[in-house]
C-alpha cells in the first residue's frame, strides 16, 4: 500500500516502518497514526513478517502530536472524535513483537508511541520527554500511565510536571529503554535484534509478549498462573520438541511455528 507519512519495507521477515514527516520532526498527525495502524495491522496478517521495527529519522523519532493540528481543536472535537484512540489501540493489539528504534527527539506522543512498542533501543542522541505541560495540556496516550510503570512515580512526575527531557543514558538507567547504542549503529543493532527474534518459534515469541504484558494488567498471583499455563501449553507444540532435541543434539533448531 502507498503511504504519505510513513515508509514500509518488508525484508527478511522484518517489517521496518519509518515515520516520514521530516519537516515537522515526524509530529504525529491523525493521518500518520492511521497509516501506522494500517501498516502494523498488515504486518500482523502477513505470514512472512516475524518482527516489526518502528523508527524515525536521526533528528527525531517523533517530536509529539502535531501541535498545529491540535491548536485548532475544541474539547468537543477531541472528545467526540476520540482522537488517536482507534489508531493507538490498533498498535497495542498487534501480537507480533514491535521494537522502537529511537534516535533524537521522542517527545509527548512520540515518547508514548515508543512506549507502546515492546521494547526501545535508543541511540546515544535520543531524548525522551513529556513536555505537554508547556502547552497547557497533559499527556494523553500513556505518558502518565505507561511512563510511571516504566520508570516509577518520582521520575514520571518529574518528567510530566517539569517537561524536562531525559537523555539516553538516564533512560537506560531507569529502565525506559532496553539498550543504548552508538548513533551510527542504531539500525544495525535493532535489525540484529529483530532478526534474532525472527529466528525463534513464533508461538514462543507471541506467548512471551502476551505474558510479559499481563504483568502490567493483573495481580502477581494471576500473572504467574497465566505464565504457568502458557508454559504448560508449549508442550503441545512441535517447536518445543524440536527446540529441546536440537539442544541435546548440539545443533540449531528448525522451528516451524507448529
Ligand atoms: N507538532 C508540529 N510541528 C512540530 C512539532 C510538533 N510536535 N515539533 C516540531 N515541529 C516543527 C516545528 O514547528 C518546525 O516547523 P517549521 O517552523 O520549520 O515549519 C520544525 O518541526 C522543526 O522544529 P524546530 O525548528 O522547533 O526544531 P528545533 O531543533 O529548534 O527544536 C524541538 C526541536 C523538538 C525541541 C522543538 O521542535 C519542540 O519543542 N517541539 C515540540 C515538542 C512538544 O511539545 N511535543 C509535545 C506535543 S503535545 C491525545 C493524546 C496525546 C497527545 C495529543 C492528543 N488524545 C488522546 C486526544 C499528545 C500531545 C503531544 O504530544
Short mmCIF file of C-alpha atoms and ligand atoms in Angstrom, two decimals:
data_model
loop_
_atom_site.label_atom_id
_atom_site.label_comp_id
_atom_site.label_asym_id
_atom_site.label_seq_id
_atom_site.Cartn_x
_atom_site.Cartn_y
_atom_site.Cartn_z
CA UNK A 1 0.00 0.00 0.00
CA UNK A 2 1.23 3.53 -0.77
CA UNK A 3 1.54 5.75 2.29
CA UNK A 4 2.09 9.51 2.58
CA UNK A 5 3.60 9.82 6.04
CA UNK A 6 5.41 6.54 6.65
CA UNK A 7 7.70 4.26 4.64
CA UNK A 8 7.28 0.50 4.94
CA UNK A 9 9.91 -2.05 3.91
CA UNK A 10 9.35 -5.74 4.39
CA UNK A 11 12.55 -7.71 4.07
CA UNK A 12 13.93 -10.87 5.63
CA UNK A 13 10.88 -11.41 7.88
CA UNK A 14 11.10 -7.88 9.32
CA UNK A 15 8.60 -5.08 8.62
CA UNK A 16 10.51 -1.84 9.05
CA UNK A 17 8.26 1.21 9.36
CA UNK A 18 9.88 4.65 9.16
CA UNK A 19 7.91 7.71 10.28
CA UNK A 20 8.33 10.23 7.49
CA UNK A 21 7.25 13.79 8.14
CA UNK A 22 10.73 15.33 8.21
CA UNK A 23 9.53 18.95 8.03
CA UNK A 24 7.61 18.55 11.28
CA UNK A 25 10.11 16.26 13.07
CA UNK A 26 7.67 13.37 12.49
CA UNK A 27 4.91 15.04 14.50
CA UNK A 28 2.03 12.62 14.86
CA UNK A 29 -0.96 13.65 12.78
CA UNK A 30 -4.18 11.66 12.53
CA UNK A 31 -3.03 10.60 9.07
CA UNK A 32 0.34 9.37 10.30
CA UNK A 33 -1.06 7.37 13.21
CA UNK A 34 -3.81 5.99 10.93
CA UNK A 35 -1.23 4.85 8.38
CA UNK A 36 0.93 3.39 11.12
CA UNK A 37 -2.05 1.45 12.47
CA UNK A 38 -2.77 0.10 8.97
CA UNK A 39 0.87 -0.86 8.45
CA UNK A 40 1.21 -2.77 11.72
CA UNK A 41 -2.15 -4.47 11.16
CA UNK A 42 -0.94 -5.59 7.71
CA UNK A 43 2.32 -6.79 9.25
CA UNK A 44 0.32 -8.79 11.80
CA UNK A 45 -1.59 -10.50 8.97
CA UNK A 46 1.46 -11.11 6.76
CA UNK A 47 2.83 -14.59 7.50
CA UNK A 48 6.26 -13.56 6.22
CA UNK A 49 6.62 -10.92 8.94
CA UNK A 50 8.01 -12.16 12.26
CA UNK A 51 9.02 -8.87 13.88
CA UNK A 52 8.17 -5.19 13.37
CA UNK A 53 10.53 -2.22 13.79
CA UNK A 54 9.25 1.36 14.11
CA UNK A 55 11.79 4.13 13.66
CA UNK A 56 12.06 7.81 12.71
CA UNK A 57 14.92 10.00 11.48
CA UNK A 58 18.30 10.72 13.02
CA UNK A 59 16.95 14.02 14.44
CA UNK A 60 13.56 12.81 15.63
CA UNK A 61 11.73 9.59 16.31
CA UNK A 62 8.69 11.87 16.74
CA UNK A 63 8.51 15.30 18.42
CA UNK A 64 4.98 14.70 19.68
CA UNK A 65 1.46 15.00 18.42
CA UNK A 66 1.03 17.66 15.74
CA UNK A 67 0.64 20.92 17.65
CA UNK A 68 -0.61 22.84 14.58
CA UNK A 69 -3.41 20.29 14.16
CA UNK A 70 -4.32 20.30 17.86
CA UNK A 71 -4.27 24.09 18.16
CA UNK A 72 -7.45 24.25 16.07
CA UNK A 73 -9.32 21.69 18.14
CA UNK A 74 -12.08 22.18 20.69
CA UNK A 75 -12.98 19.90 23.59
CA UNK A 76 -15.93 18.63 21.57
CA UNK A 77 -13.70 17.81 18.54
CA UNK A 78 -11.29 15.94 20.75
CA UNK A 79 -13.89 14.12 22.85
CA UNK A 80 -16.41 13.24 20.12
CA UNK A 81 -13.70 12.43 17.55
CA UNK A 82 -11.88 10.27 20.12
CA UNK A 83 -8.65 11.47 18.56
CA UNK A 84 -5.86 8.85 18.27
CA UNK A 85 -7.83 6.17 20.10
CA UNK A 86 -8.53 3.68 17.30
CA UNK A 87 -5.06 4.00 15.82
CA UNK A 88 -3.16 3.62 19.08
CA UNK A 89 -5.35 0.71 20.17
CA UNK A 90 -4.64 -0.97 16.82
CA UNK A 91 -0.92 -0.66 17.54
CA UNK A 92 -1.22 -2.16 21.01
CA UNK A 93 -3.40 -5.02 19.66
CA UNK A 94 -0.58 -6.34 17.46
CA UNK A 95 0.55 -9.76 18.71
CA UNK A 96 3.91 -9.84 16.93
CA UNK A 97 6.82 -8.11 18.64
CA UNK A 98 7.44 -4.43 17.89
CA UNK A 99 10.79 -2.75 18.55
CA UNK A 100 11.09 1.04 18.66
CA UNK A 101 14.45 2.27 17.32
CA UNK A 102 14.76 5.79 18.71
CA UNK A 103 17.20 8.48 17.63
CA UNK A 104 16.82 12.16 18.52
CA UNK A 105 13.58 13.50 19.97
CA UNK A 106 10.89 11.18 21.32
CA UNK A 107 8.60 13.73 22.95
CA UNK A 108 4.99 13.76 24.06
CA UNK A 109 3.08 11.42 21.74
CA UNK A 110 6.46 10.34 20.31
CA UNK A 111 7.63 9.06 23.70
CA UNK A 112 4.20 7.49 24.21
CA UNK A 113 4.39 5.75 20.82
CA UNK A 114 7.83 4.35 21.69
CA UNK A 115 6.38 3.04 24.98
CA UNK A 116 3.54 1.29 23.09
CA UNK A 117 6.20 -0.84 21.41
CA UNK A 118 7.54 -3.92 23.19
CA UNK A 119 10.97 -2.50 23.85
CA UNK A 120 13.03 0.52 22.94
CA UNK A 121 16.55 0.56 21.54
CA UNK A 122 17.93 4.09 21.72
CA UNK A 123 20.88 5.78 20.06
CA UNK A 124 23.18 7.96 22.18
CA UNK A 125 21.42 11.06 20.80
CA UNK A 126 17.93 10.03 21.95
CA UNK A 127 15.97 12.45 24.13
CA UNK A 128 12.73 11.47 25.81
CA UNK A 129 10.18 13.79 27.36
CA UNK A 130 6.55 14.54 28.16
CA UNK A 131 6.55 18.32 27.62
CA UNK A 132 2.77 18.69 27.14
CA UNK A 133 2.68 20.72 30.37
CA UNK A 134 4.47 23.51 28.45
CA UNK A 135 1.48 23.67 26.09
CA UNK A 136 -1.11 23.96 28.84
CA UNK A 137 -2.22 20.33 28.47
CA UNK A 138 -1.03 16.93 29.66
CA UNK A 139 -0.05 13.56 28.22
CA UNK A 140 -2.97 11.65 26.72
CA UNK A 141 -1.80 8.30 25.31
CA UNK A 142 0.24 6.77 28.09
CA UNK A 143 2.67 9.47 29.24
CA UNK A 144 1.41 9.41 32.81
CA UNK A 145 0.40 5.72 32.87
CA UNK A 146 2.97 3.74 30.89
CA UNK A 147 5.83 6.05 31.87
CA UNK A 148 5.03 5.58 35.58
CA UNK A 149 5.16 1.81 35.08
CA UNK A 150 8.48 2.05 33.23
CA UNK A 151 10.36 4.50 35.45
CA UNK A 152 8.37 4.74 38.70
CA UNK A 153 6.33 7.55 40.23
CA UNK A 154 9.10 10.01 41.05
CA UNK A 155 10.61 10.23 37.57
CA UNK A 156 7.20 10.06 35.87
CA UNK A 157 6.07 13.04 37.98
CA UNK A 158 9.33 14.88 37.31
CA UNK A 159 9.12 14.33 33.52
CA UNK A 160 5.43 15.24 33.26
CA UNK A 161 5.41 18.16 35.72
CA UNK A 162 8.61 19.89 34.61
CA UNK A 163 8.52 18.84 30.95
CA UNK A 164 12.29 18.25 31.03
CA UNK A 165 13.98 15.91 28.57
CA UNK A 166 15.79 12.74 29.62
CA UNK A 167 18.89 11.67 27.69
CA UNK A 168 19.59 8.12 26.53
CA UNK A 169 21.89 7.29 29.41
CA UNK A 170 19.29 8.29 32.02
CA UNK A 171 16.58 6.49 30.05
CA UNK A 172 18.58 3.26 30.13
CA UNK A 173 19.45 3.70 33.80
CA UNK A 174 15.80 3.99 34.80
CA UNK A 175 14.50 1.20 32.57
CA UNK A 176 12.74 3.19 29.87
CA UNK A 177 14.99 1.77 27.17
CA UNK A 178 16.49 -1.69 26.98
CA UNK A 179 19.83 -0.62 25.50
CA UNK A 180 21.72 2.38 24.16
CA UNK A 181 23.89 2.00 21.08
CA UNK A 182 26.16 4.39 19.14
CA UNK A 183 24.22 6.69 16.77
CA UNK A 184 25.59 5.08 13.64
CA UNK A 185 24.78 1.57 14.84
CA UNK A 186 21.13 2.13 15.76
CA UNK A 187 19.57 0.36 12.77
CA UNK A 188 22.26 -2.33 12.57
CA UNK A 189 21.76 -3.29 16.22
CA UNK A 190 17.97 -3.03 16.01
CA UNK A 191 17.78 -5.18 12.88
CA UNK A 192 20.11 -7.72 14.53
CA UNK A 193 17.73 -7.91 17.50
CA UNK A 194 14.73 -8.19 15.16
CA UNK A 195 16.43 -10.96 13.17
CA UNK A 196 17.27 -12.83 16.34
CA UNK A 197 13.60 -12.70 17.39
CA UNK A 198 12.54 -13.72 13.87
CA UNK A 199 14.64 -16.89 14.15
CA UNK A 200 12.66 -18.17 17.16
CA UNK A 201 9.37 -20.05 17.24
CA UNK A 202 6.58 -17.51 16.71
CA UNK A 203 4.49 -19.48 19.18
CA UNK A 204 7.05 -18.82 21.95
CA UNK A 205 7.57 -15.23 20.84
CA UNK A 206 3.89 -14.32 20.81
CA UNK A 207 3.20 -16.14 24.07
CA UNK A 208 6.10 -14.31 25.75
CA UNK A 209 4.75 -10.94 24.56
CA UNK A 210 1.31 -11.77 25.95
CA UNK A 211 2.73 -13.00 29.21
CA UNK A 212 5.03 -10.02 29.89
CA UNK A 213 2.16 -7.67 29.09
CA UNK A 214 -0.01 -9.48 31.63
CA UNK A 215 2.45 -8.32 34.30
CA UNK A 216 1.10 -4.79 33.79
CA UNK A 217 -2.57 -5.76 33.86
CA UNK A 218 -3.20 -8.28 36.65
CA UNK A 219 -2.05 -9.05 40.22
CA UNK A 220 1.12 -11.17 40.54
CA UNK A 221 -0.71 -14.37 41.51
CA UNK A 222 -2.89 -14.17 38.38
CA UNK A 223 0.07 -13.24 36.21
CA UNK A 224 2.09 -16.19 37.47
CA UNK A 225 -0.82 -18.55 36.80
CA UNK A 226 -1.22 -17.12 33.29
CA UNK A 227 2.51 -17.63 32.65
CA UNK A 228 2.49 -21.18 34.06
CA UNK A 229 -0.50 -22.24 31.97
CA UNK A 230 1.08 -20.79 28.81
CA UNK A 231 4.28 -22.66 29.69
CA UNK A 232 2.34 -25.92 30.09
CA UNK A 233 0.67 -25.35 26.72
CA UNK A 234 4.07 -25.13 24.97
CA UNK A 235 4.37 -28.91 25.44
CA UNK A 236 1.61 -29.30 22.87
CA UNK A 237 3.86 -27.82 20.17
CA UNK A 238 6.31 -29.40 17.73
CA UNK A 239 8.61 -26.44 18.32
CA UNK A 240 9.09 -27.47 21.97
CA UNK A 241 10.15 -30.99 20.89
CA UNK A 242 12.40 -29.57 18.20
CA UNK A 243 13.98 -26.91 20.44
CA UNK A 244 14.86 -29.36 23.18
CA UNK A 245 16.01 -32.11 20.76
CA UNK A 246 18.23 -29.60 18.94
CA UNK A 247 19.86 -28.59 22.22
CA UNK A 248 20.59 -32.20 23.14
CA UNK A 249 21.86 -32.99 19.64
CA UNK A 250 24.04 -29.84 19.68
CA UNK A 251 22.53 -28.35 16.51
CA UNK A 252 20.48 -25.28 15.58
CA UNK A 253 16.70 -25.79 15.98
CA UNK A 254 14.48 -25.66 12.90
CA UNK A 255 11.30 -24.06 14.19
CA UNK A 256 8.15 -24.42 12.06
CA UNK A 257 5.64 -22.48 14.20
CA UNK A 258 3.72 -25.69 14.76
N1 LIG B 1 3.98 19.47 16.12
C1 LIG B 1 4.04 20.19 14.96
N2 LIG B 1 5.18 20.66 14.44
C2 LIG B 1 6.33 20.41 15.12
C3 LIG B 1 6.35 19.69 16.33
C4 LIG B 1 5.09 19.19 16.84
N3 LIG B 1 5.01 18.47 17.96
N4 LIG B 1 7.62 19.64 16.76
C5 LIG B 1 8.38 20.28 15.86
N5 LIG B 1 7.61 20.76 14.87
C6 LIG B 1 8.02 21.52 13.68
C7 LIG B 1 8.39 22.94 14.05
O1 LIG B 1 7.24 23.76 14.15
C8 LIG B 1 9.29 23.32 12.89
O2 LIG B 1 8.49 23.62 11.79
P1 LIG B 1 8.83 24.90 10.84
O3 LIG B 1 8.83 26.08 11.73
O4 LIG B 1 10.20 24.58 10.29
O5 LIG B 1 7.76 24.89 9.82
C9 LIG B 1 10.01 22.01 12.59
O6 LIG B 1 9.22 20.97 13.16
C10 LIG B 1 11.39 21.94 13.21
O7 LIG B 1 11.24 22.21 14.59
P2 LIG B 1 12.12 23.31 15.35
O8 LIG B 1 12.53 24.43 14.43
O9 LIG B 1 11.39 23.67 16.59
O10 LIG B 1 13.45 22.44 15.69
P3 LIG B 1 14.45 22.65 16.89
O11 LIG B 1 15.58 21.73 16.60
O12 LIG B 1 14.73 24.09 17.14
O13 LIG B 1 13.65 22.11 18.18
C11 LIG B 1 12.21 20.54 19.42
C12 LIG B 1 13.26 20.74 18.27
C13 LIG B 1 11.75 19.10 19.33
C14 LIG B 1 12.87 20.80 20.76
C15 LIG B 1 11.04 21.54 19.20
O14 LIG B 1 10.59 21.40 17.85
C16 LIG B 1 9.88 21.27 20.11
O15 LIG B 1 9.91 21.65 21.28
N6 LIG B 1 8.83 20.65 19.58
C17 LIG B 1 7.58 20.44 20.31
C18 LIG B 1 7.74 19.33 21.31
C19 LIG B 1 6.46 19.07 22.07
O16 LIG B 1 5.97 19.99 22.81
N7 LIG B 1 5.89 17.86 21.98
C20 LIG B 1 4.65 17.55 22.62
C21 LIG B 1 3.49 17.83 21.70
S1 LIG B 1 1.92 17.58 22.51
C22 LIG B 1 -4.14 12.94 22.62
C23 LIG B 1 -3.16 12.22 23.23
C24 LIG B 1 -1.86 12.63 23.18
C25 LIG B 1 -1.50 13.82 22.58
C26 LIG B 1 -2.48 14.54 21.96
C27 LIG B 1 -3.80 14.12 21.99
N8 LIG B 1 -5.50 12.49 22.68
C28 LIG B 1 -5.82 11.28 23.40
C29 LIG B 1 -6.55 13.18 22.04
C30 LIG B 1 -0.12 14.26 22.58
C31 LIG B 1 0.24 15.54 22.69
C32 LIG B 1 1.63 15.93 22.38
O17 LIG B 1 2.50 15.16 22.02
#
